[in-house]
Amino acid sequence: MSGFQNSCIITIDGPAGTGKSTVANALAARLGLKCLDTGALYRAIALLALEADCDLSDGDALVSLASDAKLHFDWDQDPPVILIGDRDVSDRIRDLDVSDSVSQVARQPELRTVLTSVQRQVAKAYPRLVTEGRDQGSVVFPDADFRFFLDADEKVRAQRRSIQLSASGEAIDEEAVLQNIRERDRIDRSRKAAPLVRPEGSILIDSTNLSIEEVVDRMACIVRGDGGEG
Ligand code: DC
């Protein structure tokens, strides 16, 4: 990474349940970079919309929720936590009601424009950044230094998400989790604004049979220029 002392943007995109957040945080820690979870921004707006009983497909209403919300990250925490005003919503935005609503919110182009600009501002403030989501390498940072696309078999993704949810104390119906993942993938891939796609020229990593550690090792090797793609 010697050529990246002042600035290094690494994007990680991919569908739900591939371990993107965990991988992004671990990679950032390994390389001494900050980490941006862009899904948390969409989730926080979905939470606000649920609480305000706002129409999830009303882009303008979502934008005004976003601009009133005082949404920000606390970068002193590791990983950074997301706050609405001074309320830490990092855990609340993972609950199933938010997960069930967030794709609907994320497909609204008006909101995507606003959050894209928020993400670019974060990269200006923290130019040594791992950023993960669905459109980071395709739309938000097409000129990033490294662009990864993380994928995995959908059943494996559903299992991982179930383990995560039960660890946080939620009662789990694995079939419901699989359906939620399938539905979110369908909406994320088929939406008009910034659909989930593998960015052209990005590095594909299939984590179906890899541990988080192995994925991070592979990515870190590529970034450091020691190979590791095989
Ligand atoms: O990664 P996640 O599960 O926290 O993402 C939540 C939702 O937000 C998911 O439906 C995809 C959407 N999203 C998006 O459209 N663009 C991003 N950059 C990040 C997330």
Coordinates of N, CA and C and ligand atoms in Angstrom, one line a residue:
M1 N 0.8 -1.2 0.0 CA 0.0 0.0 0.0 C 0.9 1.3 0.0
S2 N 2.1 1.1 -0.3 CA 3.0 2.2 -0.2 C 2.6 3.5 -1.0
G3 N 1.9 3.2 -2.1 CA 1.5 4.3 -2.9 C 0.2 5.0 -2.4
F4 N -0.3 4.6 -1.3 CA -1.6 5.0 -0.8 C -1.6 5.7 0.5
Q5 N -0.5 6.4 0.8 CA -0.4 7.0 2.2 C -1.5 8.0 2.5
N6 N -1.8 8.9 1.5 CA -2.7 9.9 1.8 C -4.1 9.6 1.5
S7 N -4.3 8.8 0.5 CA -5.7 8.5 0.0 C -5.7 7.0 -0.5
C8 N -6.7 6.3 0.0 CA -6.9 5.0 -0.6 C -8.4 4.6 -0.3
I9 N -9.1 4.5 -1.4 CA -10.5 4.2 -1.3 C -10.7 2.7 -1.8
I10 N -11.3 1.9 -0.9 CA -11.6 0.5 -1.3 C -13.1 0.3 -1.2
T11 N -13.7 -0.1 -2.3 CA -15.1 -0.4 -2.2 C -15.4 -1.9 -2.1
I12 N -16.4 -2.2 -1.4 CA -16.9 -3.6 -1.3 C -18.4 -3.6 -1.5
D13 N -18.8 -4.2 -2.6 CA -20.3 -4.3 -2.9 C -20.7 -5.8 -2.9
G14 N -22.0 -6.0 -2.9 CA -22.4 -7.4 -2.9 C -23.8 -7.5 -2.3
P15 N -24.4 -8.7 -2.4 CA -25.8 -8.8 -1.9 C -25.8 -9.0 -0.4
A16 N -27.0 -9.0 0.2 CA -27.1 -9.2 1.7 C -26.6 -10.5 2.2
G17 N -25.9 -10.4 3.4 CA -25.5 -11.7 4.0 C -24.2 -12.3 3.5
T18 N -23.4 -11.5 2.8 CA -22.1 -12.1 2.3 C -21.1 -11.8 3.4
G19 N -21.4 -11.1 4.4 CA -20.4 -10.7 5.4 C -19.7 -9.4 5.1
K20 N -20.3 -8.6 4.2 CA -19.6 -7.4 3.8 C -19.2 -6.5 4.9
S21 N -20.1 -6.3 5.9 CA -19.8 -5.3 7.0 C -18.6 -5.8 7.8
T22 N -18.7 -7.1 8.2 CA -17.6 -7.7 9.0 C -16.3 -7.7 8.3
V23 N -16.3 -8.0 7.0 CA -15.1 -8.0 6.2 C -14.6 -6.6 6.1
A24 N -15.5 -5.7 5.8 CA -15.0 -4.3 5.6 C -14.4 -3.7 6.9
N25 N -15.0 -4.0 8.0 CA -14.4 -3.5 9.3 C -13.1 -4.2 9.5
A26 N -13.0 -5.5 9.3 CA -11.7 -6.2 9.5 C -10.6 -5.7 8.6
L27 N -11.0 -5.5 7.3 CA -10.0 -5.1 6.3 C -9.5 -3.7 6.7
A28 N -10.5 -2.8 7.1 CA -10.1 -1.4 7.5 C -9.1 -1.5 8.7
A29 N -9.4 -2.3 9.7 CA -8.6 -2.4 10.8 C -7.2 -2.9 10.4
R30 N -7.2 -3.9 9.6 CA -5.9 -4.5 9.1 C -5.0 -3.5 8.4
L31 N -5.7 -2.6 7.6 CA -4.9 -1.7 6.8 C -4.8 -0.3 7.4
G32 N -5.4 -0.1 8.5 CA -5.4 1.2 9.2 C -6.2 2.3 8.5
L33 N -7.4 1.8 7.9 CA -8.3 2.8 7.3 C -9.6 2.9 8.1
K34 N -10.4 3.9 7.8 CA -11.7 4.0 8.3 C -12.7 3.2 7.5
C35 N -13.9 2.9 8.1 CA -14.8 2.1 7.4 C -16.2 2.7 7.4
L36 N -16.8 2.7 6.2 CA -18.1 3.3 6.1 C -19.1 2.2 5.7
D37 N -20.2 2.1 6.5 CA -21.3 1.1 6.3 C -22.4 1.9 5.7
T38 N -22.5 1.9 4.3 CA -23.5 2.8 3.7 C -24.9 2.2 3.9
G39 N -25.0 0.9 4.0 CA -26.4 0.3 4.3 C -27.0 0.9 5.6
A40 N -26.1 1.3 6.5 CA -26.6 1.9 7.8 C -27.4 3.2 7.5
L41 N -26.9 3.9 6.5 CA -27.6 5.2 6.2 C -29.0 4.9 5.7
Y42 N -29.1 3.9 4.8 CA -30.4 3.6 4.2 C -31.3 3.0 5.3
R43 N -30.7 2.2 6.2 CA -31.5 1.6 7.3 C -32.0 2.7 8.2
A44 N -31.1 3.7 8.6 CA -31.6 4.7 9.5 C -32.7 5.5 8.9
I45 N -32.7 5.8 7.6 CA -33.8 6.5 7.0 C -35.1 5.6 7.0
A46 N -34.9 4.3 6.8 CA -36.1 3.4 6.8 C -36.7 3.4 8.2
L47 N -35.8 3.4 9.3 CA -36.3 3.5 10.6 C -37.1 4.8 10.9
L48 N -36.5 5.9 10.4 CA -37.2 7.2 10.6 C -38.5 7.2 9.9
A49 N -38.6 6.6 8.7 CA -39.8 6.5 7.9 C -40.9 5.7 8.6
L50 N -40.4 4.6 9.2 CA -41.4 3.7 10.0 C -41.9 4.5 11.2
E51 N -41.0 5.1 11.9 CA -41.4 5.8 13.1 C -42.4 7.0 12.8
A52 N -42.1 7.6 11.6 CA -43.0 8.8 11.2 C -44.2 8.4 10.4
D53 N -44.3 7.0 10.2 CA -45.4 6.5 9.5 C -45.5 7.1 8.1
C54 N -44.3 7.3 7.5 CA -44.2 8.0 6.2 C -44.2 6.9 5.1
D55 N -44.8 7.3 4.0 CA -44.9 6.4 2.8 C -43.5 6.1 2.3
L56 N -43.1 4.8 2.3 CA -41.8 4.4 2.0 C -41.4 4.6 0.6
S57 N -42.3 4.9 -0.3 CA -42.0 5.1 -1.7 C -42.1 6.6 -2.1
D58 N -42.2 7.5 -1.1 CA -42.3 8.9 -1.3 C -40.9 9.5 -1.2
G59 N -40.2 9.5 -2.3 CA -38.8 10.0 -2.3 C -38.6 11.4 -1.7
D60 N -39.5 12.3 -2.0 CA -39.3 13.7 -1.5 C -39.5 13.7 0.0
A61 N -40.4 12.9 0.5 CA -40.7 12.9 2.0 C -39.4 12.2 2.7
L62 N -38.9 11.2 2.0 CA -37.7 10.6 2.6 C -36.5 11.5 2.6
V63 N -36.4 12.3 1.6 CA -35.3 13.3 1.5 C -35.5 14.3 2.7
S64 N -36.7 14.7 2.9 CA -36.8 15.7 4.0 C -36.6 15.1 5.3
L65 N -37.0 13.8 5.5 CA -36.7 13.1 6.8 C -35.1 13.1 6.9
A66 N -34.4 12.8 5.8 CA -33.0 12.7 5.9 C -32.3 14.0 6.2
S67 N -32.9 15.1 5.6 CA -32.2 16.4 5.9 C -32.6 16.9 7.3
D68 N -33.7 16.5 7.9 CA -34.0 16.9 9.3 C -33.4 16.1 10.3
A69 N -32.8 14.9 9.9 CA -32.5 13.9 10.8 C -31.2 14.1 11.7
K70 N -30.3 14.9 11.2 CA -29.0 15.0 11.8 C -28.4 13.6 12.0
L71 N -28.3 13.0 10.8 CA -27.8 11.6 10.8 C -26.2 11.7 10.7
H72 N -25.5 11.0 11.5 CA -24.1 11.1 11.5 C -23.4 9.9 12.1
F73 N -22.2 9.7 11.8 CA -21.4 8.6 12.5 C -20.5 9.1 13.6
D74 N -20.3 8.3 14.6 CA -19.3 8.7 15.6 C -18.0 8.0 15.2
W75 N -17.1 8.7 14.6 CA -15.9 8.1 14.1 C -14.9 7.8 15.2
D76 N -15.2 8.2 16.4 CA -14.2 7.8 17.5 C -14.5 6.4 17.9
Q77 N -15.6 5.8 17.6 CA -15.9 4.4 18.0 C -15.4 3.5 16.9
D78 N -15.1 2.3 17.2 CA -14.5 1.3 16.2 C -15.3 0.0 16.4
P79 N -16.1 -0.4 15.4 CA -16.5 0.4 14.2 C -17.4 1.6 14.6
P80 N -17.4 2.6 13.7 CA -18.2 3.8 13.9 C -19.7 3.4 14.1
V81 N -20.3 4.1 15.1 CA -21.7 3.8 15.3 C -22.5 5.0 14.6
I82 N -23.8 4.6 14.2 CA -24.6 5.6 13.5 C -25.6 6.2 14.5
L83 N -25.7 7.5 14.4 CA -26.6 8.2 15.4 C -27.6 9.1 14.6
I84 N -28.8 9.2 15.2 CA -29.8 10.2 14.7 C -29.8 11.2 15.9
G85 N -29.3 12.4 15.6 CA -29.1 13.3 16.7 C -28.2 12.7 17.7
D86 N -28.6 12.5 19.0 CA -27.7 11.8 19.9 C -28.1 10.4 20.2
R87 N -29.0 9.9 19.4 CA -29.6 8.5 19.7 C -28.8 7.5 18.8
D88 N -28.1 6.6 19.5 CA -27.4 5.6 18.8 C -28.4 4.5 18.3
V89 N -28.5 4.4 17.0 CA -29.5 3.4 16.4 C -28.8 2.2 15.7
S90 N -27.5 2.0 16.0 CA -26.8 0.9 15.4 C -27.4 -0.4 15.5
D91 N -28.0 -0.7 16.7 CA -28.6 -2.0 16.9 C -30.1 -2.0 16.3
R92 N -30.8 -1.0 16.6 CA -32.2 -0.9 16.2 C -32.4 -1.1 14.7
I93 N -31.4 -0.5 13.9 CA -31.6 -0.6 12.4 C -31.3 -2.0 11.9
R94 N -30.9 -3.0 12.7 CA -30.7 -4.3 12.2 C -32.0 -5.2 12.4
D95 N -33.0 -4.6 13.2 CA -34.2 -5.4 13.4 C -35.0 -5.7 12.1
L96 N -35.8 -6.8 12.2 CA -36.4 -7.3 11.0 C -37.4 -6.3 10.4
D97 N -38.1 -5.5 11.2 CA -39.0 -4.5 10.6 C -38.3 -3.5 9.7
V98 N -37.1 -3.1 10.1 CA -36.3 -2.2 9.3 C -35.8 -3.0 8.1
S99 N -35.3 -4.2 8.3 CA -34.7 -5.0 7.2 C -35.8 -5.2 6.1
D100 N -37.1 -5.4 6.6 CA -38.2 -5.6 5.6 C -38.5 -4.4 4.8
S101 N -38.2 -3.2 5.3 CA -38.7 -2.0 4.7 C -37.5 -1.3 3.9
V102 N -36.3 -1.7 4.2 CA -35.2 -0.8 3.7 C -35.0 -0.8 2.2
S103 N -35.3 -2.0 1.5 CA -35.1 -2.0 0.1 C -36.0 -1.0 -0.6
Q104 N -37.2 -0.9 -0.1 CA -38.2 0.0 -0.6 C -37.7 1.4 -0.6
V105 N -37.1 1.7 0.6 CA -36.6 3.1 0.8 C -35.4 3.3 -0.2
A106 N -34.5 2.3 -0.3 CA -33.3 2.4 -1.0 C -33.5 2.5 -2.5
R107 N -34.7 2.2 -3.0 CA -34.9 2.3 -4.4 C -35.3 3.7 -4.9
Q108 N -35.5 4.6 -4.0 CA -36.0 5.9 -4.3 C -34.8 6.8 -4.8
P109 N -34.8 7.2 -6.1 CA -33.7 7.9 -6.6 C -33.4 9.2 -5.9
E110 N -34.4 9.9 -5.4 CA -34.2 11.2 -4.8 C -33.3 11.0 -3.5
L111 N -33.7 10.0 -2.8 CA -32.9 9.7 -1.6 C -31.5 9.2 -1.9
R112 N -31.3 8.4 -3.0 CA -30.0 7.9 -3.3 C -29.1 9.1 -3.7
T113 N -29.6 10.1 -4.4 CA -28.8 11.2 -4.7 C -28.2 11.9 -3.5
V114 N -29.1 12.1 -2.5 CA -28.7 12.7 -1.2 C -27.6 11.9 -0.5
L115 N -27.9 10.6 -0.4 CA -27.0 9.7 0.4 C -25.7 9.5 -0.4
T116 N -25.7 9.5 -1.7 CA -24.5 9.5 -2.5 C -23.6 10.6 -2.2
S117 N -24.2 11.8 -2.1 CA -23.4 13.0 -1.7 C -22.9 12.9 -0.3
V118 N -23.7 12.4 0.6 CA -23.2 12.2 2.0 C -21.9 11.3 2.0
Q119 N -22.0 10.2 1.2 CA -20.9 9.2 1.2 C -19.6 9.9 0.6
R120 N -19.8 10.7 -0.4 CA -18.6 11.3 -1.0 C -18.0 12.4 0.0
Q121 N -18.9 13.0 0.8 CA -18.4 13.9 1.8 C -17.5 13.2 2.8
V122 N -18.1 12.0 3.2 CA -17.3 11.2 4.2 C -15.9 10.9 3.6
A123 N -15.9 10.5 2.3 CA -14.6 10.1 1.7 C -13.7 11.3 1.6
K124 N -14.2 12.5 1.5 CA -13.4 13.7 1.5 C -12.8 13.9 2.9
A125 N -13.6 13.7 3.9 CA -13.1 13.9 5.3 C -12.1 12.7 5.7
Y126 N -12.4 11.5 5.2 CA -11.6 10.3 5.6 C -11.2 9.6 4.3
P127 N -10.2 10.2 3.6 CA -9.8 9.6 2.3 C -9.1 8.3 2.3
R128 N -8.8 7.8 3.5 CA -8.3 6.4 3.6 C -9.5 5.6 4.2
L129 N -10.2 5.0 3.2 CA -11.5 4.5 3.6 C -11.9 3.2 2.9
V130 N -12.4 2.2 3.7 CA -13.1 1.1 3.1 C -14.6 1.4 3.1
T131 N -15.3 1.3 2.0 CA -16.7 1.7 2.0 C -17.5 0.5 1.4
E132 N -18.6 0.1 2.1 CA -19.3 -1.1 1.6 C -20.8 -0.8 1.4
G133 N -21.4 -1.4 0.4 CA -22.8 -1.2 0.1 C -23.2 -2.0 -1.1
R134 N -23.9 -1.4 -2.0 CA -24.4 -2.0 -3.2 C -23.9 -1.3 -4.5
D135 N -23.6 0.0 -4.4 CA -23.3 0.8 -5.5 C -22.0 1.6 -5.3
Q136 N -21.2 1.1 -4.4 CA -20.0 1.9 -4.1 C -18.9 1.9 -5.2
G137 N -18.7 0.8 -5.8 CA -17.8 0.7 -6.9 C -18.4 1.0 -8.3
S138 N -19.7 0.9 -8.4 CA -20.4 1.2 -9.7 C -20.8 2.7 -9.8
V139 N -21.3 3.3 -8.8 CA -21.8 4.6 -8.9 C -21.1 5.7 -8.0
V140 N -20.9 5.4 -6.8 CA -20.4 6.4 -5.9 C -18.9 6.6 -6.0
F141 N -18.1 5.6 -6.1 CA -16.7 5.7 -6.3 C -16.2 4.8 -7.4
P142 N -16.6 5.2 -8.7 CA -16.1 4.3 -9.8 C -14.6 4.3 -10.0
D143 N -14.0 5.4 -9.5 CA -12.5 5.5 -9.6 C -11.7 5.0 -8.4
A144 N -12.4 4.3 -7.5 CA -11.7 3.8 -6.3 C -10.5 3.0 -6.6
D145 N -9.5 3.0 -5.7 CA -8.3 2.3 -5.9 C -8.5 0.8 -6.1
F146 N -9.4 0.3 -5.2 CA -9.7 -1.2 -5.3 C -11.2 -1.3 -5.2
R147 N -11.8 -2.2 -6.1 CA -13.2 -2.4 -6.1 C -13.4 -3.9 -6.0
F148 N -14.0 -4.3 -4.9 CA -14.3 -5.8 -4.7 C -15.8 -6.0 -4.8
F149 N -16.2 -7.2 -5.3 CA -17.6 -7.6 -5.3 C -17.6 -9.0 -4.5
L150 N -18.3 -8.9 -3.4 CA -18.3 -10.1 -2.5 C -19.7 -10.8 -2.7
D151 N -19.6 -12.1 -3.1 CA -20.8 -12.9 -3.3 C -20.8 -14.2 -2.5
A152 N -21.9 -14.8 -2.4 CA -22.0 -16.2 -1.8 C -23.3 -16.8 -2.1
D153 N -23.4 -18.1 -2.0 CA -24.7 -18.8 -2.2 C -25.8 -18.3 -1.3
E154 N -27.0 -18.2 -1.8 CA -28.0 -17.5 -1.0 C -28.4 -18.3 0.3
K155 N -28.3 -19.6 0.3 CA -28.6 -20.4 1.5 C -27.6 -20.1 2.6
V156 N -26.3 -20.1 2.1 CA -25.3 -19.8 3.1 C -25.4 -18.4 3.6
R157 N -25.8 -17.5 2.8 CA -26.1 -16.1 3.3 C -27.2 -16.0 4.3
A158 N -28.2 -16.8 4.1 CA -29.4 -16.8 5.0 C -29.0 -17.4 6.3
Q159 N -28.2 -18.5 6.3 CA -27.7 -19.1 7.5 C -26.9 -18.1 8.3
R160 N -26.0 -17.4 7.6 CA -25.1 -16.5 8.3 C -25.9 -15.4 9.0
R161 N -26.9 -14.9 8.3 CA -27.8 -13.8 8.8 C -28.6 -14.3 10.0
S162 N -29.0 -15.6 9.9 CA -29.8 -16.1 11.1 C -28.9 -16.2 12.3
I163 N -27.7 -16.7 12.1 CA -26.8 -16.8 13.3 C -26.5 -15.4 13.9
Q164 N -26.4 -14.4 13.0 CA -26.2 -13.0 13.5 C -27.4 -12.6 14.3
L165 N -28.6 -12.8 13.7 CA -29.8 -12.3 14.4 C -30.0 -13.0 15.7
S166 N -29.8 -14.4 15.7 CA -30.0 -15.1 17.0 C -29.0 -14.7 18.1
A167 N -27.8 -14.3 17.6 CA -26.8 -13.8 18.6 C -27.2 -12.5 19.2
S168 N -28.0 -11.8 18.5 CA -28.5 -10.5 19.1 C -29.9 -10.7 19.8
G169 N -30.3 -12.0 20.0 CA -31.4 -12.3 20.8 C -32.7 -12.3 20.1
E170 N -32.8 -12.2 18.8 CA -34.1 -12.3 18.1 C -34.5 -13.7 17.9
A171 N -35.8 -14.0 17.9 CA -36.3 -15.3 17.6 C -36.2 -15.5 16.1
I172 N -35.7 -16.6 15.6 CA -35.4 -16.7 14.2 C -36.2 -17.8 13.5
D173 N -36.8 -17.4 12.4 CA -37.4 -18.3 11.5 C -36.5 -18.3 10.2
E174 N -35.7 -19.4 10.1 CA -34.7 -19.4 9.0 C -35.3 -19.2 7.6
E175 N -36.5 -19.8 7.4 CA -37.1 -19.7 6.1 C -37.5 -18.2 5.9
A176 N -38.0 -17.5 6.9 CA -38.3 -16.1 6.8 C -37.1 -15.3 6.5
V177 N -36.0 -15.6 7.1 CA -34.7 -14.9 6.8 C -34.3 -15.1 5.3
L178 N -34.4 -16.3 4.8 CA -34.1 -16.6 3.4 C -35.0 -15.8 2.5
Q179 N -36.3 -15.8 2.8 CA -37.3 -15.1 2.0 C -36.9 -13.6 2.0
N180 N -36.5 -13.1 3.2 CA -36.2 -11.6 3.3 C -35.0 -11.3 2.4
I181 N -34.0 -12.2 2.4 CA -32.8 -12.0 1.6 C -33.1 -12.1 0.2
R182 N -33.9 -13.1 -0.2 CA -34.3 -13.2 -1.7 C -35.0 -12.0 -2.2
E183 N -35.9 -11.5 -1.3 CA -36.8 -10.4 -1.7 C -35.9 -9.1 -1.8
R184 N -35.0 -8.9 -0.9 CA -34.1 -7.8 -0.9 C -33.2 -7.8 -2.1
D185 N -32.7 -9.0 -2.4 CA -31.8 -9.2 -3.6 C -32.6 -8.8 -4.9
R186 N -33.8 -9.3 -4.9 CA -34.6 -9.0 -6.1 C -34.9 -7.5 -6.3
I187 N -35.2 -6.9 -5.2 CA -35.5 -5.4 -5.3 C -34.2 -4.7 -5.6
D188 N -33.1 -5.0 -4.9 CA -31.8 -4.3 -5.1 C -31.3 -4.5 -6.5
R189 N -31.5 -5.7 -7.1 CA -30.9 -6.0 -8.4 C -31.8 -5.4 -9.5
S190 N -33.1 -5.2 -9.3 CA -34.0 -4.8 -10.4 C -34.4 -3.4 -10.3
R191 N -33.9 -2.6 -9.3 CA -34.4 -1.2 -9.2 C -33.7 -0.4 -10.3
K192 N -34.3 0.7 -10.7 CA -33.8 1.5 -11.8 C -32.6 2.3 -11.3
A193 N -32.6 2.9 -10.1 CA -31.5 3.7 -9.6 C -30.5 2.9 -9.0
A194 N -29.3 3.0 -9.5 CA -28.1 2.3 -8.9 C -28.4 0.9 -8.5
P195 N -28.8 0.0 -9.4 CA -29.1 -1.4 -9.0 C -27.8 -2.1 -8.6
L196 N -28.0 -3.2 -7.8 CA -26.9 -4.0 -7.4 C -26.4 -4.7 -8.6
V197 N -25.2 -4.4 -9.0 CA -24.5 -5.1 -10.1 C -23.0 -5.3 -9.7
R198 N -22.4 -6.3 -10.4 CA -21.0 -6.4 -10.2 C -20.3 -5.3 -11.0
P199 N -19.6 -4.3 -10.4 CA -19.1 -3.3 -11.2 C -18.1 -3.9 -12.2
E200 N -18.1 -3.3 -13.5 CA -17.2 -3.8 -14.5 C -15.7 -3.6 -14.0
G201 N -14.9 -4.6 -14.1 CA -13.5 -4.4 -13.7 C -13.3 -4.7 -12.2
S202 N -14.3 -5.0 -11.5 CA -14.1 -5.2 -10.0 C -13.6 -6.6 -9.8
I203 N -13.1 -6.9 -8.6 CA -12.5 -8.1 -8.2 C -13.6 -9.0 -7.5
L204 N -13.9 -10.1 -8.1 CA -15.0 -11.0 -7.5 C -14.4 -11.9 -6.5
I205 N -15.0 -11.9 -5.3 CA -14.6 -12.9 -4.3 C -15.9 -13.6 -3.9
D206 N -15.9 -15.0 -4.0 CA -17.0 -15.8 -3.6 C -16.7 -16.4 -2.3
S207 N -17.5 -15.9 -1.3 CA -17.2 -16.3 0.1 C -18.0 -17.6 0.6
T208 N -18.6 -18.3 -0.4 CA -19.4 -19.4 0.0 C -18.6 -20.4 0.9
N209 N -17.4 -20.7 0.5 CA -16.6 -21.6 1.2 C -15.4 -21.0 1.9
L210 N -15.5 -19.7 2.2 CA -14.4 -19.0 2.8 C -14.8 -18.5 4.1
S211 N -13.9 -18.5 5.1 CA -14.2 -17.8 6.4 C -14.0 -16.3 6.2
I212 N -14.5 -15.5 7.1 CA -14.2 -14.1 7.1 C -12.7 -13.8 7.0
E213 N -12.0 -14.5 7.8 CA -10.5 -14.3 7.9 C -9.9 -14.5 6.5
E214 N -10.4 -15.6 5.8 CA -9.8 -15.9 4.5 C -10.1 -14.8 3.5
V215 N -11.3 -14.3 3.6 CA -11.7 -13.3 2.6 C -10.9 -12.0 2.9
V216 N -10.7 -11.7 4.2 CA -9.9 -10.5 4.5 C -8.5 -10.7 4.1
D217 N -7.9 -11.9 4.3 CA -6.5 -12.2 3.9 C -6.4 -11.9 2.4
R218 N -7.3 -12.5 1.6 CA -7.3 -12.3 0.2 C -7.3 -10.9 -0.3
M219 N -8.2 -10.1 0.3 CA -8.3 -8.7 -0.1 C -7.1 -7.9 0.3
A220 N -6.6 -8.2 1.6 CA -5.4 -7.5 2.0 C -4.2 -7.7 1.2
C221 N -4.1 -9.0 0.7 CA -2.9 -9.4 -0.2 C -3.0 -8.6 -1.5
I222 N -4.3 -8.5 -2.0 CA -4.4 -7.8 -3.3 C -4.1 -6.3 -3.1
V223 N -4.6 -5.7 -2.0 CA -4.3 -4.3 -1.8 C -2.8 -4.0 -1.6
R224 N -2.2 -4.9 -0.9 CA -0.7 -4.7 -0.6 C 0.1 -5.1 -1.8
G225 N -0.5 -5.8 -2.8 CA 0.2 -6.1 -4.0 C 1.0 -7.4 -3.8
D226 N 0.6 -8.3 -2.9 CA 1.3 -9.6 -2.8 C 0.5 -10.7 -3.5
G227 N -0.4 -10.4 -4.4 CA -1.2 -11.4 -5.1 C -2.3 -11.8 -4.3
G228 N -2.6 -13.1 -4.2 CA -3.7 -13.6 -3.3 C -5.0 -13.7 -4.0
E229 N -5.1 -13.6 -5.3 CA -6.4 -13.6 -6.0 C -6.8 -15.1 -6.3
G230 N -5.8 -16.0 -6.2 CA -6.2 -17.4 -6.6 C -6.7 -18.2 -5.5
Ligands
DC1 O1 -26.1 -3.9 3.5 P1 -27.4 -3.7 4.2 O2 -28.2 -5.0 4.4 O3 -27.3 -3.0 5.5 O4 -28.2 -2.8 3.3 C1 -29.5 -2.4 3.6 C2 -30.3 -2.0 2.4 O5 -29.9 -0.8 1.8 C3 -30.3 -3.1 1.3 O6 -31.7 -3.3 0.8 C4 -29.5 -2.5 0.2 C5 -29.6 -1.0 0.4 N1 -28.3 -0.4 0.1 C6 -28.2 0.3 -1.1 O7 -29.2 0.2 -1.9 N2 -27.1 0.9 -1.4 C7 -26.0 0.9 -0.6 N3 -24.9 1.6 -0.9 C8 -26.1 0.3 0.7 C9 -27.3 -0.4 1.0

